[in-house]
Short mmCIF file of C-alpha atoms in Angstrom, two decimals:
data_model
loop_
_atom_site.label_atom_id
_atom_site.label_comp_id
_atom_site.label_asym_id
_atom_site.label_seq_id
_atom_site.Cartn_x
_atom_site.Cartn_y
_atom_site.Cartn_z
CA MET A 1 0.00 0.00 0.00
CA PRO A 2 1.48 3.43 -0.95
CA ILE A 3 2.64 5.70 1.86
CA ALA A 4 0.49 8.82 2.16
CA LEU A 5 2.52 12.05 2.21
CA SER A 6 1.60 15.33 3.84
CA ILE A 7 3.41 18.54 4.77
CA LEU A 8 3.85 20.53 7.94
CA ASP A 9 4.54 24.10 6.81
CA LEU A 10 6.16 26.15 9.55
CA ALA A 11 5.41 29.39 7.64
CA SER A 12 8.97 30.46 8.33
CA ILE A 13 10.13 34.03 7.86
CA ALA A 14 13.57 33.87 6.27
CA PRO A 15 16.20 36.54 6.99
CA GLY A 16 15.43 39.67 4.98
CA GLN A 17 11.82 38.64 4.35
CA THR A 18 8.51 39.83 5.79
CA PRO A 19 5.53 37.91 7.20
CA ARG A 20 3.68 38.68 3.95
CA ASP A 21 6.49 36.96 2.05
CA SER A 22 6.01 33.97 4.34
CA PHE A 23 2.27 33.78 3.59
CA ASP A 24 2.90 33.97 -0.16
CA ASN A 25 5.52 31.24 0.25
CA SER A 26 2.95 29.09 2.06
CA VAL A 27 0.58 29.43 -0.87
CA GLU A 28 3.35 28.47 -3.28
CA LEU A 29 4.30 25.47 -1.16
CA ALA A 30 0.68 24.29 -0.88
CA ARG A 31 0.21 24.59 -4.62
CA ALA A 32 3.33 22.50 -5.15
CA ALA A 33 2.02 19.90 -2.71
CA GLU A 34 -1.35 19.88 -4.48
CA ARG A 35 0.13 19.16 -7.91
CA SER A 36 2.65 16.66 -6.45
CA GLY A 37 0.07 14.33 -4.91
CA TYR A 38 0.37 15.20 -1.21
CA ARG A 39 -2.70 14.58 0.92
CA ARG A 40 -2.71 17.64 3.18
CA VAL A 41 -0.75 20.65 4.46
CA TRP A 42 -0.86 21.60 8.13
CA TYR A 43 0.19 24.74 9.99
CA ALA A 44 1.27 24.93 13.62
CA GLU A 45 0.26 27.43 16.27
CA HIS A 46 3.40 29.15 17.60
CA HIS A 47 3.56 32.46 19.44
CA ASN A 48 6.26 35.08 20.06
CA MET A 49 8.68 33.48 17.59
CA ALA A 50 10.16 36.00 15.18
CA SER A 51 10.84 33.40 12.49
CA ILE A 52 7.39 31.70 12.41
CA ALA A 53 4.30 33.43 10.99
CA SER A 54 1.55 30.86 11.70
CA SER A 55 0.36 32.21 15.06
CA ALA A 56 -3.15 32.99 13.74
CA THR A 57 -3.41 29.46 12.41
CA SER A 58 -7.04 29.40 11.30
CA VAL A 59 -6.61 32.69 9.42
CA LEU A 60 -3.61 31.31 7.53
CA ILE A 61 -5.53 28.11 6.69
CA GLY A 62 -8.31 30.20 5.18
CA TYR A 63 -5.89 32.29 3.14
CA VAL A 64 -4.13 29.27 1.67
CA ALA A 65 -7.43 27.46 1.07
CA ALA A 66 -8.65 30.42 -0.99
CA HIS A 67 -5.57 30.12 -3.21
CA THR A 68 -5.66 26.33 -3.73
CA ASP A 69 -8.26 23.98 -5.14
CA THR A 70 -8.29 20.45 -3.74
CA ILE A 71 -5.63 19.76 -1.11
CA ARG A 72 -6.72 19.33 2.51
CA LEU A 73 -5.52 22.04 4.90
CA GLY A 74 -5.51 22.15 8.65
CA ALA A 75 -3.89 22.79 11.97
CA GLY A 76 -0.96 20.72 13.09
CA GLY A 77 -1.93 21.85 15.52
CA ILE A 78 -4.13 24.19 17.47
CA MET A 79 -2.87 24.33 21.05
CA LEU A 80 -6.31 23.85 22.57
CA PRO A 81 -5.55 24.98 26.15
CA ASN A 82 -4.79 28.44 24.69
CA HIS A 83 -8.43 28.75 23.57
CA SER A 84 -12.00 27.98 24.51
CA PRO A 85 -13.29 24.91 22.63
CA LEU A 86 -16.30 26.96 21.48
CA VAL A 87 -14.13 29.54 19.70
CA ILE A 88 -12.13 26.85 17.90
CA ALA A 89 -15.35 25.08 16.89
CA GLU A 90 -16.64 28.35 15.45
CA GLN A 91 -13.41 28.99 13.55
CA PHE A 92 -13.18 25.53 12.03
CA GLY A 93 -16.91 25.33 11.41
CA THR A 94 -16.47 28.51 9.39
CA LEU A 95 -13.49 27.10 7.49
CA GLU A 96 -15.30 23.84 6.66
CA THR A 97 -18.36 25.80 5.53
CA LEU A 98 -16.22 27.93 3.21
CA PHE A 99 -14.03 25.05 1.98
CA PRO A 100 -16.11 21.88 2.36
CA GLY A 101 -14.25 18.58 2.54
CA ARG A 102 -10.83 20.20 2.86
CA ILE A 103 -10.34 21.11 6.54
CA ASP A 104 -8.53 19.13 9.29
CA LEU A 105 -8.14 19.99 12.96
CA GLY A 106 -5.10 18.67 14.81
CA LEU A 107 -5.00 19.37 18.54
CA GLY A 108 -2.13 19.71 20.99
CA ARG A 109 -1.88 20.68 24.64
CA ALA A 110 1.46 22.54 24.77
CA PRO A 111 1.61 26.36 25.06
CA GLY A 112 3.30 26.75 21.68
CA SER A 113 5.69 29.23 23.26
CA ASP A 114 7.46 30.19 26.51
CA GLN A 115 6.10 30.88 29.99
CA LYS A 116 5.85 34.67 29.59
CA THR A 117 3.94 34.30 26.35
CA MET A 118 1.67 31.73 27.96
CA LEU A 119 0.67 34.35 30.53
CA ALA A 120 0.17 36.95 27.78
CA LEU A 121 -2.23 34.49 26.14
CA ARG A 122 -4.23 34.52 29.43
CA ARG A 123 -3.53 30.82 29.71
CA ASN A 124 -3.76 29.24 33.14
CA PRO A 125 -0.67 27.09 33.83
CA SER A 126 -2.98 24.21 34.80
CA SER A 127 -5.11 24.45 31.66
CA ALA A 128 -3.36 21.48 30.05
CA ASP A 129 -4.90 19.26 32.73
CA SER A 130 -8.35 19.69 31.17
CA PHE A 131 -7.18 18.89 27.63
CA PRO A 132 -9.11 15.57 27.38
CA GLN A 133 -12.34 17.23 28.52
CA ASP A 134 -11.74 20.17 26.16
CA VAL A 135 -11.29 17.80 23.21
CA LEU A 136 -14.64 16.16 24.01
CA GLU A 137 -16.34 19.56 24.39
CA LEU A 138 -14.92 20.67 21.01
CA GLN A 139 -15.99 17.40 19.40
CA GLY A 140 -19.51 17.94 20.70
CA TYR A 141 -19.77 21.41 19.19
CA LEU A 142 -18.45 20.24 15.80
CA SER A 143 -20.86 17.30 15.66
CA GLY A 144 -23.94 19.22 16.79
CA GLN A 145 -24.06 17.25 20.05
CA SER A 146 -23.02 19.96 22.48
CA ARG A 147 -21.97 18.91 25.96
CA VAL A 148 -22.86 22.37 27.27
CA PRO A 149 -26.65 22.75 27.52
CA GLY A 150 -27.98 25.67 25.54
CA VAL A 151 -24.68 26.41 23.76
CA ARG A 152 -23.89 25.56 20.16
CA ALA A 153 -21.20 26.54 17.68
CA VAL A 154 -22.41 28.73 14.82
CA PRO A 155 -21.73 28.17 12.02
CA ARG A 156 -21.58 24.40 12.22
CA ALA A 157 -20.50 22.94 8.90
CA GLU A 158 -22.60 20.29 7.19
CA GLY A 159 -19.46 18.23 6.59
CA VAL A 160 -17.20 16.58 9.15
CA VAL A 161 -14.12 18.33 10.52
CA PRO A 162 -11.91 15.35 11.44
CA LEU A 163 -9.95 15.64 14.68
CA TYR A 164 -6.36 14.46 15.18
CA ILE A 165 -4.42 14.25 18.44
CA LEU A 166 -0.86 15.53 18.24
CA GLY A 167 1.81 14.50 20.70
CA SER A 168 5.39 13.71 21.53
CA SER A 169 4.79 11.54 24.60
CA LEU A 170 2.71 8.62 25.79
CA PHE A 171 -0.04 10.94 27.04
CA GLY A 172 -1.15 11.90 23.55
CA ALA A 173 -0.90 8.30 22.36
CA GLN A 174 -3.12 7.08 25.18
CA LEU A 175 -5.68 9.85 24.69
CA ALA A 176 -5.88 9.34 20.91
CA ALA A 177 -6.36 5.61 21.45
CA GLN A 178 -9.02 6.11 24.12
CA LEU A 179 -11.00 8.55 21.95
CA GLY A 180 -10.54 6.56 18.75
CA LEU A 181 -8.83 9.42 16.90
CA PRO A 182 -5.86 9.51 14.51
CA TYR A 183 -2.52 10.15 16.21
CA ALA A 184 0.24 12.40 14.83
CA PHE A 185 3.64 12.11 16.49
CA ALA A 186 5.99 15.11 16.40
CA SER A 187 9.08 13.05 15.57
CA HIS A 188 10.46 15.86 13.40
CA PHE A 189 11.58 17.65 16.58
CA ALA A 190 10.87 15.27 19.50
CA PRO A 191 12.02 11.80 18.40
CA ASP A 192 12.71 10.01 21.68
CA ALA A 193 9.35 8.34 22.46
CA LEU A 194 8.25 7.73 18.88
CA HIS A 195 8.26 3.93 18.71
CA GLN A 196 6.94 3.42 22.24
CA ALA A 197 4.11 5.93 21.74
CA VAL A 198 3.03 4.36 18.44
CA ALA A 199 3.02 0.91 20.04
CA VAL A 200 0.90 2.13 22.97
CA TYR A 201 -1.54 3.84 20.59
CA ARG A 202 -1.97 0.78 18.38
CA ASP A 203 -2.23 -1.65 21.30
CA THR A 204 -4.90 0.33 23.19
CA PHE A 205 -6.90 1.83 20.31
CA ARG A 206 -10.69 1.81 20.65
CA PRO A 207 -12.78 2.26 17.48
CA SER A 208 -14.94 5.37 17.29
CA GLU A 209 -17.50 6.96 14.99
CA GLN A 210 -14.67 8.82 13.24
CA LEU A 211 -12.16 5.98 12.97
CA ALA A 212 -12.48 2.19 12.87
CA GLU A 213 -8.76 1.33 12.87
CA PRO A 214 -5.71 3.08 14.35
CA TYR A 215 -4.10 5.66 12.07
CA VAL A 216 -0.57 6.95 12.70
CA MET A 217 1.14 9.99 11.23
CA ALA A 218 4.83 10.61 11.92
CA GLY A 219 6.91 13.71 11.25
CA VAL A 220 10.16 13.73 9.25
CA ASN A 221 12.43 16.58 8.21
CA VAL A 222 13.31 16.53 4.51
CA PHE A 223 15.92 18.11 2.25
CA THR A 224 15.64 16.77 -1.30
CA ALA A 225 17.65 18.22 -4.16
CA GLU A 226 18.98 17.22 -7.58
CA ASP A 227 22.40 16.57 -6.03
CA HIS A 228 23.28 15.03 -2.65
CA ASP A 229 25.84 17.71 -1.77
CA GLU A 230 23.33 20.44 -2.58
CA ALA A 231 20.77 18.86 -0.22
CA ALA A 232 23.41 18.49 2.49
CA GLU A 233 24.31 22.17 2.17
CA GLN A 234 20.65 23.16 2.45
CA LYS A 235 20.44 21.12 5.62
CA ALA A 236 23.54 22.74 7.09
CA VAL A 237 22.26 26.25 6.37
CA ALA A 238 18.78 25.55 7.74
CA TYR A 239 19.94 23.82 10.92
CA ARG A 240 22.49 26.54 11.69
CA ALA A 241 19.71 29.12 11.40
CA ARG A 242 17.50 27.00 13.63
CA THR A 243 20.25 26.73 16.23
CA ARG A 244 20.82 30.50 16.22
CA MET A 245 17.09 31.05 16.75
CA MET A 246 16.90 28.61 19.65
CA ILE A 247 19.99 30.02 21.32
CA SER A 248 18.78 33.62 21.11
CA ARG A 249 15.03 32.96 21.56
CA GLY A 250 14.45 36.03 19.39
CA ALA A 251 16.54 38.36 21.56
CA ALA A 252 19.44 40.40 20.24
CA GLY A 253 22.74 38.67 20.86
CA PRO A 254 26.13 37.83 19.38
CA ASP A 255 26.22 36.91 15.69
CA PHE A 256 27.76 33.44 15.82
CA THR A 257 29.80 32.30 12.84
CA ASP A 258 28.98 29.06 11.03
CA ALA A 259 32.08 27.46 12.54
CA GLU A 260 30.98 28.43 16.05
CA ILE A 261 27.49 27.01 15.47
CA ASP A 262 28.92 23.75 14.09
CA ALA A 263 31.26 23.46 17.09
CA PHE A 264 28.36 24.07 19.48
CA LEU A 265 26.23 21.37 17.85
CA ALA A 266 29.11 18.91 18.19
CA SER A 267 29.65 19.77 21.86
CA PRO A 268 27.95 17.99 24.80
CA ASN A 269 25.72 21.05 25.34
CA GLY A 270 24.67 21.14 21.70
CA ARG A 271 24.16 17.46 21.11
CA GLN A 272 20.71 17.41 22.66
CA LEU A 273 19.63 20.21 20.34
CA ALA A 274 21.13 18.39 17.37
CA SER A 275 19.39 15.14 18.38
CA MET A 276 15.98 16.80 18.07
CA THR A 277 16.30 16.52 14.29
CA GLN A 278 17.38 12.88 14.38
CA TYR A 279 14.78 11.94 11.78
CA THR A 280 15.97 13.85 8.75
CA ALA A 281 16.01 12.64 5.16
CA VAL A 282 18.64 14.36 3.05
CA GLY A 283 19.90 13.74 -0.47
CA THR A 284 18.63 13.01 -3.95
CA ALA A 285 15.04 11.96 -4.59
CA THR A 286 16.07 8.30 -4.62
CA GLU A 287 17.98 8.60 -1.35
CA VAL A 288 15.11 10.41 0.35
CA ARG A 289 12.56 7.90 -0.93
CA GLU A 290 14.58 5.02 0.49
CA TYR A 291 14.88 6.80 3.84
CA LEU A 292 11.16 7.53 4.01
CA GLU A 293 10.21 3.98 3.08
CA ASP A 294 12.48 2.58 5.80
CA PHE A 295 11.18 5.12 8.32
CA ALA A 296 7.54 4.29 7.57
CA THR A 297 8.26 0.57 7.91
CA SER A 298 10.10 0.92 11.22
CA THR A 299 7.44 3.18 12.77
CA HIS A 300 4.38 1.42 11.30
CA ALA A 301 3.20 4.85 10.12
CA ASP A 302 0.21 5.13 7.81
CA GLU A 303 1.15 8.63 6.73
CA LEU A 304 4.31 10.71 6.82
CA ILE A 305 4.03 14.43 7.46
CA LEU A 306 7.13 16.04 6.01
CA THR A 307 8.74 19.29 7.04
CA HIS A 308 10.67 20.54 4.02
CA GLN A 309 13.20 22.68 5.83
CA ALA A 310 15.31 24.41 3.15
CA THR A 311 15.66 28.14 3.82
CA ARG A 312 14.84 29.38 0.31
CA ILE A 313 11.27 28.86 -0.91
CA GLU A 314 12.44 27.73 -4.34
CA ASP A 315 14.48 24.97 -2.68
CA ARG A 316 11.51 23.93 -0.50
CA VAL A 317 9.20 23.78 -3.51
CA ARG A 318 11.72 21.70 -5.44
CA SER A 319 12.11 19.39 -2.45
CA VAL A 320 8.32 18.93 -2.36
CA GLU A 321 8.21 18.15 -6.06
CA LEU A 322 11.16 15.77 -6.14
CA THR A 323 9.98 13.85 -3.08
CA GLY A 324 6.41 13.57 -4.30
CA ALA A 325 7.48 12.33 -7.73
CA ALA A 326 9.88 9.77 -6.26
CA MET A 327 7.31 8.36 -3.86
CA ALA A 328 4.64 8.23 -6.57
CA ALA A 329 7.01 6.40 -8.93
CA ALA A 330 7.78 3.87 -6.21
CA THR A 331 4.12 2.81 -6.02
CA THR A 332 4.12 1.86 -9.72
CA ARG A 333 7.27 -0.28 -9.61
#
């Protein structure tokens, strides 16, 4: 059975570019995914991060949906404890009404930022504790079976907005299994518990109205280019930029050279940061296809959600195209 491919678009703002450039890049990337046979594109809710423009996730989904035709679009994910379930039901009911049959809703329980930003979001530090109940409340609004007497989400779309549980630990795996929902593991930046979480999810899954069998999505970072060395250079540039961002956390600081960043990543202090991107496919289309096939087999994933990480949009688009073509060709061998 062919491996389904999807994309997590971080809506990154490259050096020298504006948030508007990022949104236009997201449209270009989604169009490339649409013509290359990908199933969906998701956007993640992050706050107070100068290099990521997807904070108003539902607004971005609507913008990209208006500039594409068929590909599914959604949140990967909405950090539900930052919001009331009713507001999210209204937003995604609106999106599904405008773009029927094309909207997904992935849900996470992390803040999507740091502690100060969490407070600025008016989020209670204990709000994650009610995540399971909030998922059920949201599900009730979306299905027209509200758990809050006298309250309903308007508009409520005629079609179904499928829910997905996102996670990087056993908690999300257990919740997704208990609720009978698809499970998406954030292995593109939190690889450690991947295999254990997938096993727990599959072993304890209970069928639901939405899903009869367990369904696993797993994240992978991807750099695909015409030439292996070109892909490797794209990876080096992107991961150095990522390291600078994580070291500075958006604050002004020293401008580290490439050599200093490479030395840091090779040091004991930097190895943990480097290990976050353990699952990275890099090389030609053939090399990346082989990596993704092996990864899907080892994780028992039904779908791979790829983060094409090259800094330049033209390189990301080419990576999307090359990877999609290689995986499609593999299914006809």
